[in-house]
Short mmCIF file of C-alpha atoms and ligand atoms in Angstrom, two decimals:
data_model
loop_
_atom_site.label_atom_id
_atom_site.label_comp_id
_atom_site.label_asym_id
_atom_site.label_seq_id
_atom_site.Cartn_x
_atom_site.Cartn_y
_atom_site.Cartn_z
CA MET A 1452 -20.08 -2.50 25.35
CA ALA A 1453 -16.86 -3.13 23.43
CA ARG A 1454 -14.93 -0.15 22.13
CA PRO A 1455 -16.73 0.67 18.89
CA SER A 1456 -13.66 1.28 16.72
CA ARG A 1457 -12.70 -0.89 13.79
CA ALA A 1458 -11.30 -1.08 10.31
CA ARG A 1459 -13.91 -2.60 8.03
CA ILE A 1460 -12.31 -4.30 5.03
CA ASP A 1461 -14.44 -4.69 1.91
CA LEU A 1462 -12.98 -7.71 0.15
CA GLY A 1463 -15.39 -7.30 -2.77
CA ALA A 1464 -13.90 -3.87 -3.38
CA LEU A 1465 -10.41 -5.39 -3.30
CA ARG A 1466 -11.42 -7.91 -5.96
CA HIS A 1467 -13.03 -5.16 -8.00
CA ASN A 1468 -9.89 -3.00 -7.89
CA TYR A 1469 -7.59 -5.88 -8.80
CA THR A 1470 -9.80 -6.80 -11.75
CA LEU A 1471 -9.83 -3.21 -12.94
CA ALA A 1472 -6.02 -2.97 -12.79
CA ARG A 1473 -5.55 -6.21 -14.64
CA ARG A 1474 -8.04 -5.25 -17.32
CA LEU A 1475 -6.37 -1.86 -17.84
CA HIS A 1476 -2.84 -3.20 -18.01
CA GLY A 1477 -3.40 -6.53 -19.71
CA GLY A 1478 -0.94 -9.35 -19.22
CA ARG A 1479 -0.51 -10.59 -15.69
CA ALA A 1480 -0.60 -8.66 -12.42
CA PHE A 1481 0.74 -9.26 -8.95
CA ALA A 1482 -1.30 -8.17 -6.00
CA VAL A 1483 1.24 -6.28 -3.90
CA LEU A 1484 0.57 -7.39 -0.33
CA LYS A 1485 3.63 -6.06 1.46
CA ALA A 1486 3.32 -4.32 4.85
CA ASP A 1487 0.44 -6.62 5.75
CA ALA A 1488 -1.35 -5.59 2.57
CA TYR A 1489 -0.89 -1.89 3.31
CA GLY A 1490 -2.60 -2.41 6.67
CA HIS A 1491 -5.48 -4.53 5.35
CA GLY A 1492 -4.22 -7.98 6.42
CA ALA A 1493 -2.07 -9.83 3.88
CA LEU A 1494 -3.39 -13.34 4.37
CA ARG A 1495 -7.05 -12.39 4.25
CA CYS A 1496 -6.46 -10.23 1.19
CA ALA A 1497 -4.51 -13.02 -0.52
CA GLN A 1498 -7.31 -15.48 0.23
CA ALA A 1499 -9.87 -13.05 -1.14
CA LEU A 1500 -7.92 -12.74 -4.38
CA ALA A 1501 -7.14 -16.44 -4.74
CA GLY A 1502 -8.21 -17.68 -8.14
CA LEU A 1503 -8.18 -14.13 -9.47
CA ALA A 1504 -4.66 -12.82 -8.95
CA ASP A 1505 -1.77 -14.12 -11.06
CA GLY A 1506 0.61 -13.82 -8.13
CA TRP A 1507 1.51 -11.98 -4.95
CA ALA A 1508 4.31 -9.56 -4.18
CA VAL A 1509 5.75 -8.82 -0.76
CA ALA A 1510 8.78 -6.88 0.43
CA PHE A 1511 10.82 -9.55 2.19
CA LEU A 1512 11.13 -13.25 2.85
CA GLU A 1513 9.21 -13.48 6.13
CA GLU A 1514 6.18 -11.90 4.52
CA ALA A 1515 6.30 -14.50 1.76
CA LEU A 1516 6.71 -17.39 4.20
CA ALA A 1517 3.72 -16.18 6.22
CA LEU A 1518 1.58 -16.36 3.08
CA ARG A 1519 2.87 -19.85 2.26
CA ALA A 1520 2.21 -20.96 5.86
CA GLY A 1521 -1.32 -19.63 5.45
CA GLY A 1522 -1.83 -21.90 2.45
CA ILE A 1523 -1.24 -19.39 -0.34
CA ASP A 1524 0.30 -21.08 -3.34
CA GLY A 1525 1.11 -19.63 -6.73
CA PRO A 1526 3.88 -17.18 -7.53
CA ILE A 1527 5.14 -14.94 -4.73
CA LEU A 1528 7.70 -12.29 -5.66
CA VAL A 1529 10.01 -10.99 -2.94
CA LEU A 1530 10.52 -7.37 -3.98
CA GLU A 1531 13.55 -6.56 -1.86
CA GLY A 1532 15.15 -9.93 -2.53
CA VAL A 1533 17.32 -11.61 0.08
CA PHE A 1534 19.48 -9.85 2.63
CA GLU A 1535 21.65 -12.88 3.43
CA ALA A 1536 22.70 -15.92 1.41
CA HIS A 1537 21.02 -18.47 3.70
CA GLU A 1538 17.61 -16.98 2.81
CA LEU A 1539 18.00 -18.41 -0.67
CA HIS A 1540 17.40 -21.84 0.83
CA ASP A 1541 13.87 -20.83 1.86
CA VAL A 1542 13.31 -18.99 -1.39
CA ARG A 1543 13.94 -22.21 -3.27
CA ALA A 1544 12.29 -24.58 -0.82
CA HIS A 1545 9.07 -22.55 -1.03
CA GLY A 1546 9.21 -21.88 -4.75
CA LEU A 1547 9.42 -18.10 -4.31
CA TRP A 1548 10.57 -15.64 -6.94
CA THR A 1549 13.20 -13.17 -5.91
CA VAL A 1550 14.30 -9.75 -7.09
CA VAL A 1551 18.03 -9.17 -7.56
CA HIS A 1552 18.88 -5.52 -7.43
CA HIS A 1553 22.49 -5.22 -6.32
CA GLU A 1554 25.86 -6.83 -6.69
CA ALA A 1555 25.92 -8.55 -3.29
CA GLN A 1556 22.65 -10.35 -4.09
CA LEU A 1557 24.02 -11.39 -7.46
CA ARG A 1558 27.06 -12.91 -5.76
CA MET A 1559 24.84 -14.77 -3.28
CA ILE A 1560 22.96 -16.34 -6.14
CA GLU A 1561 26.15 -17.23 -8.00
CA ALA A 1562 27.51 -18.85 -4.84
CA ALA A 1563 24.39 -20.95 -4.23
CA ALA A 1564 24.77 -24.41 -5.68
CA ALA A 1565 22.08 -26.26 -7.58
CA ALA A 1566 20.04 -28.06 -4.90
CA ASP A 1567 18.73 -31.54 -5.58
CA GLY A 1568 15.07 -31.48 -6.35
CA ALA A 1569 14.67 -27.72 -5.87
CA PRO A 1570 12.97 -25.90 -8.73
CA PRO A 1571 15.23 -23.51 -10.64
CA LEU A 1572 15.28 -20.03 -9.17
CA GLN A 1573 13.11 -17.53 -10.96
CA VAL A 1574 14.94 -14.22 -10.72
CA TRP A 1575 13.65 -10.71 -11.33
CA LEU A 1576 16.57 -8.57 -12.38
CA LYS A 1577 15.91 -4.98 -11.41
CA ALA A 1578 17.27 -1.99 -13.28
CA ASP A 1579 17.59 1.49 -11.86
CA SER A 1580 16.18 3.46 -14.76
CA GLY A 1581 15.99 6.76 -12.89
CA MET A 1582 14.76 6.19 -9.35
CA GLY A 1583 18.36 6.38 -8.15
CA ARG A 1584 17.62 3.84 -5.43
CA ALA A 1585 17.60 0.04 -5.80
CA GLY A 1586 18.58 -1.62 -9.06
CA PHE A 1587 21.54 -2.19 -11.34
CA ALA A 1588 22.78 0.77 -13.32
CA LEU A 1589 21.49 0.46 -16.87
CA PRO A 1590 24.91 -0.08 -18.46
CA ASP A 1591 25.46 -3.03 -16.05
CA MET A 1592 22.22 -4.83 -16.88
CA ALA A 1593 23.57 -6.95 -19.73
CA ALA A 1594 26.51 -8.19 -17.66
CA ALA A 1595 24.25 -8.98 -14.66
CA HIS A 1596 21.91 -10.84 -16.97
CA ALA A 1597 24.79 -12.84 -18.44
CA ARG A 1598 26.07 -13.80 -15.00
CA LEU A 1599 22.61 -15.00 -13.92
CA SER A 1600 22.14 -16.90 -17.17
CA ALA A 1601 25.42 -18.70 -16.51
CA CYS A 1602 24.09 -20.11 -13.20
CA PRO A 1603 22.77 -23.64 -13.70
CA HIS A 1604 20.28 -23.21 -10.83
CA VAL A 1605 18.74 -20.04 -12.29
CA GLY A 1606 15.69 -20.55 -14.46
CA GLU A 1607 13.65 -17.72 -15.94
CA ILE A 1608 14.99 -14.16 -15.68
CA VAL A 1609 12.43 -11.35 -15.78
CA LEU A 1610 13.49 -7.73 -16.27
CA MET A 1611 11.96 -5.04 -14.12
CA THR A 1612 12.27 -1.44 -13.07
CA HIS A 1613 10.38 0.87 -10.72
CA PHE A 1614 9.06 4.39 -11.30
CA ALA A 1615 9.94 7.38 -9.15
CA ARG A 1616 7.36 9.89 -10.39
CA ALA A 1617 4.61 8.01 -12.22
CA ASP A 1618 2.02 9.76 -10.03
CA GLU A 1619 2.88 13.01 -11.83
CA PRO A 1620 1.09 12.56 -15.16
CA THR A 1621 2.85 15.31 -17.08
CA GLU A 1622 6.31 14.63 -15.68
CA ALA A 1623 8.80 13.70 -18.39
CA ALA A 1624 10.92 11.70 -15.97
CA THR A 1625 8.66 8.65 -16.31
CA ALA A 1626 8.83 8.71 -20.10
CA ARG A 1627 12.60 8.93 -19.77
CA GLN A 1628 12.64 5.96 -17.40
CA ILE A 1629 10.61 3.86 -19.83
CA ALA A 1630 12.81 4.76 -22.80
CA ALA A 1631 16.04 4.23 -20.87
CA PHE A 1632 14.90 0.84 -19.56
CA ASP A 1633 13.81 -0.28 -23.02
CA ALA A 1634 17.09 0.82 -24.59
CA ALA A 1635 19.26 -0.83 -21.95
CA THR A 1636 17.39 -4.14 -22.10
CA ALA A 1637 16.62 -4.22 -25.82
CA GLY A 1638 18.85 -7.17 -26.60
CA LEU A 1639 18.00 -9.20 -23.51
CA PRO A 1640 15.52 -12.07 -23.48
CA GLY A 1641 12.79 -12.28 -20.88
CA LEU A 1642 9.48 -10.85 -19.77
CA ARG A 1643 9.25 -7.27 -18.50
CA SER A 1644 7.57 -5.53 -15.57
CA LEU A 1645 7.44 -1.76 -15.15
CA CYS A 1646 4.14 -0.60 -13.69
CA ASN A 1647 3.22 0.12 -10.10
CA SER A 1648 -0.28 1.54 -9.47
CA ALA A 1649 0.49 4.94 -10.92
CA GLY A 1650 2.02 3.25 -13.96
CA VAL A 1651 -1.13 1.18 -14.46
CA LEU A 1652 -3.39 4.22 -14.04
CA GLY A 1653 -1.40 6.79 -15.97
CA TRP A 1654 1.23 5.29 -18.24
CA SER A 1655 -0.13 2.90 -20.83
CA GLY A 1656 3.17 3.18 -22.72
CA ALA A 1657 4.74 1.24 -19.86
CA TYR A 1658 2.41 -1.75 -20.02
CA ARG A 1659 4.44 -4.93 -20.49
CA ASP A 1660 4.06 -8.52 -19.28
CA TRP A 1661 3.52 -8.10 -15.54
CA ALA A 1662 2.06 -5.21 -13.51
CA ARG A 1663 2.75 -4.70 -9.81
CA PRO A 1664 -0.14 -2.65 -8.42
CA GLY A 1665 -0.25 -2.00 -4.68
CA ILE A 1666 -2.07 1.08 -3.46
CA LEU A 1667 -4.74 1.00 -6.14
CA LEU A 1668 -5.86 -2.43 -4.93
CA TYR A 1669 -6.88 -0.76 -1.70
CA GLY A 1670 -8.88 1.86 -3.54
CA ALA A 1671 -6.62 4.86 -2.89
CA ASP A 1672 -5.94 6.41 -6.28
CA PRO A 1673 -2.40 7.82 -6.33
CA MET A 1674 -3.02 10.13 -9.31
CA PRO A 1675 -3.69 13.84 -8.68
CA GLU A 1676 -6.89 13.69 -10.72
CA PRO A 1677 -8.34 10.23 -10.20
CA ALA A 1678 -10.28 8.85 -13.15
CA GLY A 1679 -12.66 7.09 -10.76
CA GLY A 1680 -13.60 3.46 -10.77
CA LEU A 1681 -11.64 2.36 -7.72
CA ARG A 1682 -13.55 1.43 -4.58
CA PRO A 1683 -12.11 2.12 -1.11
CA VAL A 1684 -11.39 -1.11 0.72
CA MET A 1685 -10.82 0.12 4.26
CA THR A 1686 -13.35 2.08 6.28
CA LEU A 1687 -11.84 3.31 9.53
CA GLU A 1688 -14.71 4.00 11.87
CA SER A 1689 -15.72 4.59 15.44
CA GLN A 1690 -18.51 6.20 17.44
CA VAL A 1691 -19.25 9.27 19.50
CA PHE A 1692 -19.13 8.07 23.12
CA ALA A 1693 -19.63 11.37 24.93
CA GLU A 1694 -20.43 14.98 24.15
CA ARG A 1695 -20.21 18.37 25.74
CA THR A 1696 -20.85 21.97 24.78
CA LEU A 1697 -18.09 24.58 24.90
CA GLN A 1698 -18.90 28.23 25.46
CA PRO A 1699 -17.19 30.92 23.36
CA GLY A 1700 -13.59 31.30 24.53
CA GLU A 1701 -13.34 27.81 26.04
CA PRO A 1702 -10.37 25.71 24.86
CA LEU A 1703 -10.49 22.07 23.78
CA GLY A 1704 -7.91 19.35 24.38
CA TYR A 1705 -4.11 19.25 24.59
CA GLY A 1706 -2.41 22.50 23.74
CA ALA A 1707 -5.77 24.27 23.37
CA ARG A 1708 -5.46 23.85 19.60
CA PHE A 1709 -9.11 24.77 19.25
CA VAL A 1710 -10.94 27.54 21.09
CA ALA A 1711 -14.71 27.84 20.65
CA ASP A 1712 -15.87 31.04 18.95
CA ARG A 1713 -19.54 30.19 19.42
CA PRO A 1714 -21.44 27.66 21.55
CA THR A 1715 -19.89 24.49 20.16
CA ARG A 1716 -21.25 20.99 20.61
CA VAL A 1717 -18.27 18.62 20.62
CA GLY A 1718 -18.46 14.84 20.20
CA LEU A 1719 -15.75 12.64 21.71
CA VAL A 1720 -14.85 9.79 19.35
CA ALA A 1721 -13.25 6.55 20.53
CA ILE A 1722 -10.23 6.47 18.26
CA GLY A 1723 -6.86 8.18 18.47
CA TYR A 1724 -3.27 8.21 17.32
CA ALA A 1725 -2.54 4.88 19.03
CA ASP A 1726 -4.97 3.41 16.49
CA GLY A 1727 -3.14 5.04 13.62
CA TYR A 1728 -5.18 8.18 13.09
CA PRO A 1729 -2.53 10.91 12.61
CA ARG A 1730 -1.93 13.08 15.66
CA ILE A 1731 -0.98 16.04 13.49
CA ALA A 1732 -4.38 16.19 11.74
CA PRO A 1733 -5.34 19.87 11.94
CA ASN A 1734 -8.63 21.51 12.92
CA GLY A 1735 -11.01 21.13 10.00
CA THR A 1736 -9.83 17.73 8.77
CA PRO A 1737 -13.00 16.09 7.40
CA VAL A 1738 -14.77 13.20 9.09
CA ALA A 1739 -18.27 11.87 8.45
CA VAL A 1740 -20.78 11.63 11.28
CA ASP A 1741 -23.85 9.52 10.55
CA GLY A 1742 -23.16 10.04 6.87
CA ARG A 1743 -22.76 13.81 7.04
CA LEU A 1744 -19.51 15.68 6.67
CA ALA A 1745 -18.13 17.20 9.84
CA ARG A 1746 -14.76 18.50 10.98
CA LEU A 1747 -12.15 17.46 13.45
CA VAL A 1748 -11.53 20.05 16.17
CA GLY A 1749 -8.76 20.05 18.76
CA ARG A 1750 -5.66 17.90 19.10
CA VAL A 1751 -5.99 14.17 18.36
CA SER A 1752 -5.25 12.24 21.60
CA MET A 1753 -3.90 8.74 22.04
CA ASP A 1754 -7.31 7.07 22.43
CA MET A 1755 -9.83 9.67 21.34
CA LEU A 1756 -10.42 12.62 19.11
CA THR A 1757 -13.02 15.37 19.00
CA VAL A 1758 -15.40 16.50 16.27
CA ASP A 1759 -17.69 19.49 15.91
CA LEU A 1760 -21.35 18.41 15.98
CA THR A 1761 -22.81 21.91 16.27
CA ASP A 1762 -24.31 21.98 12.79
CA LEU A 1763 -25.41 18.36 12.81
CA PRO A 1764 -28.68 18.13 14.73
CA GLY A 1765 -29.66 14.60 15.59
CA THR A 1766 -26.07 13.45 16.05
CA GLY A 1767 -24.62 12.63 19.44
CA ILE A 1768 -23.67 9.68 21.60
CA GLY A 1769 -23.77 6.54 19.46
CA SER A 1770 -23.35 8.37 16.16
CA ARG A 1771 -21.14 6.52 13.72
CA VAL A 1772 -17.97 8.36 12.74
CA GLU A 1773 -16.03 7.55 9.58
CA LEU A 1774 -12.42 8.69 9.68
CA TRP A 1775 -11.84 7.50 6.12
CA GLY A 1776 -13.65 5.26 3.69
CA ALA A 1777 -16.32 5.85 1.07
CA GLN A 1778 -17.36 9.25 2.45
CA VAL A 1779 -14.00 10.64 3.48
CA ASP A 1780 -11.28 9.85 0.95
CA VAL A 1781 -8.13 8.68 2.72
CA ASN A 1782 -6.19 10.85 0.25
CA THR A 1783 -7.95 13.95 1.63
CA VAL A 1784 -6.86 13.10 5.17
CA ALA A 1785 -3.36 12.30 3.91
CA ARG A 1786 -3.08 15.66 2.17
CA ALA A 1787 -4.28 17.43 5.32
CA VAL A 1788 -1.36 15.97 7.25
CA GLY A 1789 1.23 16.19 4.49
CA THR A 1790 1.61 12.50 3.75
CA LEU A 1791 0.27 9.79 1.45
CA SER A 1792 -2.57 7.32 1.80
CA TYR A 1793 0.10 4.58 1.93
CA GLU A 1794 1.40 5.77 5.28
CA LEU A 1795 -2.02 6.25 6.87
CA LEU A 1796 -3.26 2.82 5.79
CA CYS A 1797 -0.08 1.02 6.88
CA ASN A 1798 -0.22 2.71 10.28
CA VAL A 1799 -3.66 1.46 11.26
CA LYS A 1800 -3.22 -0.69 14.34
CA ARG A 1801 -4.93 -1.74 17.56
CA VAL A 1802 -8.44 -1.57 16.08
CA PRO A 1803 -9.90 -4.92 15.06
CA ARG A 1804 -10.26 -5.61 11.35
CA VAL A 1805 -13.70 -6.74 10.29
CA TYR A 1806 -13.84 -8.44 6.89
CA GLU A 1807 -16.91 -8.07 4.74
N1 PLP B 2168 6.73 -2.57 -7.23
C1 PLP B 2168 7.73 -2.28 -6.38
C2 PLP B 2168 9.13 -2.69 -6.73
C3 PLP B 2168 7.47 -1.59 -5.20
O1 PLP B 2168 8.47 -1.30 -4.36
C4 PLP B 2168 6.13 -1.20 -4.91
C5 PLP B 2168 5.81 -0.44 -3.70
O2 PLP B 2168 6.47 0.46 -3.31
C6 PLP B 2168 5.13 -1.53 -5.81
C7 PLP B 2168 5.45 -2.21 -6.96
C8 PLP B 2168 3.69 -1.11 -5.59
O3 PLP B 2168 3.61 0.29 -5.61
P1 PLP B 2168 2.19 1.03 -5.53
O4 PLP B 2168 1.65 0.74 -4.17
O5 PLP B 2168 2.53 2.46 -5.70
O6 PLP B 2168 1.36 0.46 -6.61
#
């Protein structure tokens, strides 16, 4: 029998989540497919959203070219923009849209000549409105815009910014970012794009022409108190392949991180940290066994982990184990290990993806 571990990907849920985001925000919305669609498979996700999504967003050029090579047409925005001037050739040849967020990129675009037959470059000029990371300082936006406008090979210029704390609904920093961006760009022509997932879900005052939702497409709500409505796309699952009973005082696994305090029936599950399940998940992290909630016990190993089946009569070898999905929210596992759903989803590897 093949190893019974897999990531099931519910493409209907992906479509549902995209539709919900677009309906909430209005205007147009990219499907953010960077990092192989947050671990869900960028090409398959793009295909599933074809005809529905207004465009795609990826982090860097190679990700965009892989989508084009897979037959994905329509707008693709390269969120990090180019790293070197020669990449602009591919950007134009493949009709990609590129973000410009620092001076060196601006100079690369100025230095690129108009190419015969190539469509004008569509540029997304990014402002740093408070993230303190990528983007032009707000006072420099007008000058950057003027320099781009002066380039004969530059077509439309869209204005964008990115939120640092939109997943904190009462945090004034996001309102300040919105106001600062609006003030700095007030006199500039062009469409606007502010919202990531948390912006779409929590900040209607930031709705503009284009949204850029990522994590919400995959059904992991980034807000502390999710409003509901999103459907998880990935189910990470495996099976119990062996079991044993520990007597009180007997240790389990590397480092004896769990010691039985009663006769404990332990199921061995065929998935481990080499598949992307976090090694640091503590005793008690929830899993679902045959649809019932159970807890992880002992250290997660490279290829297996162990769960407590003592209170789950009827479970055993062959029982289905959900590590996250509809029954175990990936956010709950993320919180248990001190990270975000983003990191857990992106880290899934080695297990086959099964599309449904
Ligand atoms: N827009 C930009 C510029 C990003 O860098 C990202 C991801 O980090 C997103 C949108 C999507 O963010 P999220 O997954 O939080 O919706």
